[in-house]
C-alpha positions as a Markdown table, in Angstrom:
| # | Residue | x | y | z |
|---|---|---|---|---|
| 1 | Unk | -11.5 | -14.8 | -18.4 |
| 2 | Unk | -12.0 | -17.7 | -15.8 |
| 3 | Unk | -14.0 | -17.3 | -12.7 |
| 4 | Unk | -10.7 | -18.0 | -11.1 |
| 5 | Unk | -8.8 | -15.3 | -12.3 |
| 6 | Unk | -11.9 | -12.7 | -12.0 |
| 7 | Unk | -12.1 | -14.1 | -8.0 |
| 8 | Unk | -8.2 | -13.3 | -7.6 |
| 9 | Unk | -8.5 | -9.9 | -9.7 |
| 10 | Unk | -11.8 | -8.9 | -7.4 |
| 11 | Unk | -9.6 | -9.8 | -3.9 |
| 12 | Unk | -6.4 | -8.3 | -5.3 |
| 13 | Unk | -8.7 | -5.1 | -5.7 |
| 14 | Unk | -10.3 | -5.3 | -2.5 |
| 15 | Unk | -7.0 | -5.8 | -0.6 |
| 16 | Unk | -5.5 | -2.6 | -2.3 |
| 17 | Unk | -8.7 | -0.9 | -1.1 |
| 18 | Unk | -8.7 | -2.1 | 2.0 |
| 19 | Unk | -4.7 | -1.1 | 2.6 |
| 20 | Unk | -5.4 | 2.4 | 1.6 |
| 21 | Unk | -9.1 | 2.7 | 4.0 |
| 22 | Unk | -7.6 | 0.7 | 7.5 |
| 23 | Unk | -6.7 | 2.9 | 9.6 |
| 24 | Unk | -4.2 | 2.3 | 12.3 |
| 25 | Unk | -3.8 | 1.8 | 15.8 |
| 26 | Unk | -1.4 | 2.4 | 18.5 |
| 27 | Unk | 0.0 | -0.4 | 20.2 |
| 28 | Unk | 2.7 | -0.7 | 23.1 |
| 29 | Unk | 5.9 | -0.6 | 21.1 |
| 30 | Unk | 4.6 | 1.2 | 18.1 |
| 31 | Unk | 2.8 | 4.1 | 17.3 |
| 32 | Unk | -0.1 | 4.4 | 14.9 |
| 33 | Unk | 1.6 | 5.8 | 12.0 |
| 34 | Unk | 4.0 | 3.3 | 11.8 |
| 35 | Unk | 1.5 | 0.2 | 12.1 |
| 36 | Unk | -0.8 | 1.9 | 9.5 |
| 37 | Unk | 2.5 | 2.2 | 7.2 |
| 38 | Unk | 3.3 | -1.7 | 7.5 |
| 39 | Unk | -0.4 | -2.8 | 6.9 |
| 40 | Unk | -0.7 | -0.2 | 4.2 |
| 41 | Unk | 2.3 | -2.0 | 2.5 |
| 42 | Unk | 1.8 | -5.5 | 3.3 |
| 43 | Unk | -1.8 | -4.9 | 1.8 |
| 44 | Unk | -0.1 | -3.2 | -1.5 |
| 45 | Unk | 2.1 | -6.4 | -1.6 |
| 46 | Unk | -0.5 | -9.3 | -1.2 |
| 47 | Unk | -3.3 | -7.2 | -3.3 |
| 48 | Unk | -0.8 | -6.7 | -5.9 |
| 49 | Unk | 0.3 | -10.7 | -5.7 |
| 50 | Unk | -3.6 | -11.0 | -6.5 |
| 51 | Unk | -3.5 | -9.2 | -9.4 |
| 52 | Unk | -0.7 | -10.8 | -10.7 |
| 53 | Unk | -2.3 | -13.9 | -10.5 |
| 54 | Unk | -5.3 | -13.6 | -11.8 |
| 55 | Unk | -3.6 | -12.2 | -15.0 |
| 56 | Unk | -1.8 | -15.3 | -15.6 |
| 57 | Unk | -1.9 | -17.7 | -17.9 |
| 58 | Unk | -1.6 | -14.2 | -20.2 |
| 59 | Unk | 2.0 | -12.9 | -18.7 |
| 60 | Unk | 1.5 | -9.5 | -20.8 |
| 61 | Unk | -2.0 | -8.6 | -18.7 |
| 62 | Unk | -0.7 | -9.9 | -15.5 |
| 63 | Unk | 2.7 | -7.8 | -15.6 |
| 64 | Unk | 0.2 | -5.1 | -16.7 |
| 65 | Unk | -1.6 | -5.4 | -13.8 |
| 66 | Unk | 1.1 | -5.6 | -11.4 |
| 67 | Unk | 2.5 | -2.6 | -12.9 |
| 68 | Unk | -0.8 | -0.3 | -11.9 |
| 69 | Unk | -1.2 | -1.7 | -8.7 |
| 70 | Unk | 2.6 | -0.8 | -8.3 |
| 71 | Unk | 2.4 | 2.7 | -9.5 |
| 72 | Unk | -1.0 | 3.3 | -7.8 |
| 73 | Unk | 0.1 | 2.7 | -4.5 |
| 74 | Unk | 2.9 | 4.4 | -4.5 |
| 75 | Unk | 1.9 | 7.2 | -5.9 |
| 76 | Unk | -1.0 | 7.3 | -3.2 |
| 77 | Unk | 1.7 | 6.7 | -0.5 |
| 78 | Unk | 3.5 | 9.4 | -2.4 |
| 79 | Unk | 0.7 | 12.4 | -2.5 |
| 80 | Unk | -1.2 | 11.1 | 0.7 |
| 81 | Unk | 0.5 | 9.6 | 3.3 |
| 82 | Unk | 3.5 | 9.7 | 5.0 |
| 83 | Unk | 3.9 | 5.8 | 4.1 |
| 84 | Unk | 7.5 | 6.0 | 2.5 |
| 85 | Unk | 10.2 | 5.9 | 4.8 |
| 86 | Unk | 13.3 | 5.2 | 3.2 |
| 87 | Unk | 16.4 | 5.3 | 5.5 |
| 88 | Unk | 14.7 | 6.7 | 8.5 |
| 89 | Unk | 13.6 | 9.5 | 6.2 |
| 90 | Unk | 9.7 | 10.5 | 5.5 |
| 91 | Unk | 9.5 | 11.2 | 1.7 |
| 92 | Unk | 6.1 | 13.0 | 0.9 |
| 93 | Unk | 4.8 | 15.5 | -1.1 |
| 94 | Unk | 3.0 | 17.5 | 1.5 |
| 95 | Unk | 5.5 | 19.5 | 3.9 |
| 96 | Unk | 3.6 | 18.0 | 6.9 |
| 97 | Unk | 3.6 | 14.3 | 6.2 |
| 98 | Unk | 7.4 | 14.5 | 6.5 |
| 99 | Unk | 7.4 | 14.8 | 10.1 |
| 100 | Unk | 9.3 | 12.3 | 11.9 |
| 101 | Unk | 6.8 | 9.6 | 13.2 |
| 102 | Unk | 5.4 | 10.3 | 17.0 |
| 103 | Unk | 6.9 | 8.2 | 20.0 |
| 104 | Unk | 4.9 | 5.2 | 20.9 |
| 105 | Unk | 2.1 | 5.6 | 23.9 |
C-alpha cells in the first residue's frame, strides 16, 4: 500500500466519523435537523469518495471499500437518525425519529 492511498483511506475514515459525530445547528431558514441531515450526507459522500480512492489502482478493494462505507452509513442513518428523507417522508427504525422535522427558529 502507498502512503498515498493509506493518507486518502485515513481522511476517508475520518470524514465518515466526523459526519456521524457533528452535530447540527439551527440557522435562519433551516432548522437543526435538517442541516445535520445534509452535512451528515455530504460527509458520507466525500469520506466515501476517499475511500474509493485510496483503493485504486486495485478496482476490486476500492469498490470494496466504497461498498462498506455505503452500507455503514446508511445503515447508521437507518437505526440512528432520522437522516433519510425520501419524498418528504422520514424513514427510520425508531417510531420517534419519523417525526416530521421541527419549523425553523
Amino acid at each position: 500500500m502507498t502512503t498515498t492511498s493509506t493518507v486518502l483511506l485515513s481522511a476517508g475514515a475520518v470524514i465518515l466519523l466526523a459526519a456521524i459525530v457533528v452535530p447540527g445547528w439551527d440557522t435562519a431558514t433551516l432548522p437543526k435537523r435538517v442541516v445535520k441531515r445534509r452535512l451528515y450526507w455530504a460527509g458520507a459522500g466525500f469520506g466515501a469518495l476517499l475511500l474509493f480512492l485510496g483503493g485504486l489502482p486495485d478496482l476490486q478493494s476500492a469498490v470494496a471499500f466504497l461498498a462498506a462505507a455505503a452500507i455503514m452509513m446508511t445503515g447508521w442513518a437507518y437505526f440512528r437518525t432520522p437522516n433519510i428523507k425520501l419524498g418528504g417522508r422520514i424513514h427510520s427504525a425508531d417510531a420517534t425519529q419519523r417525526e416530521p422535522d421541527p419549523p425553523a427558529v
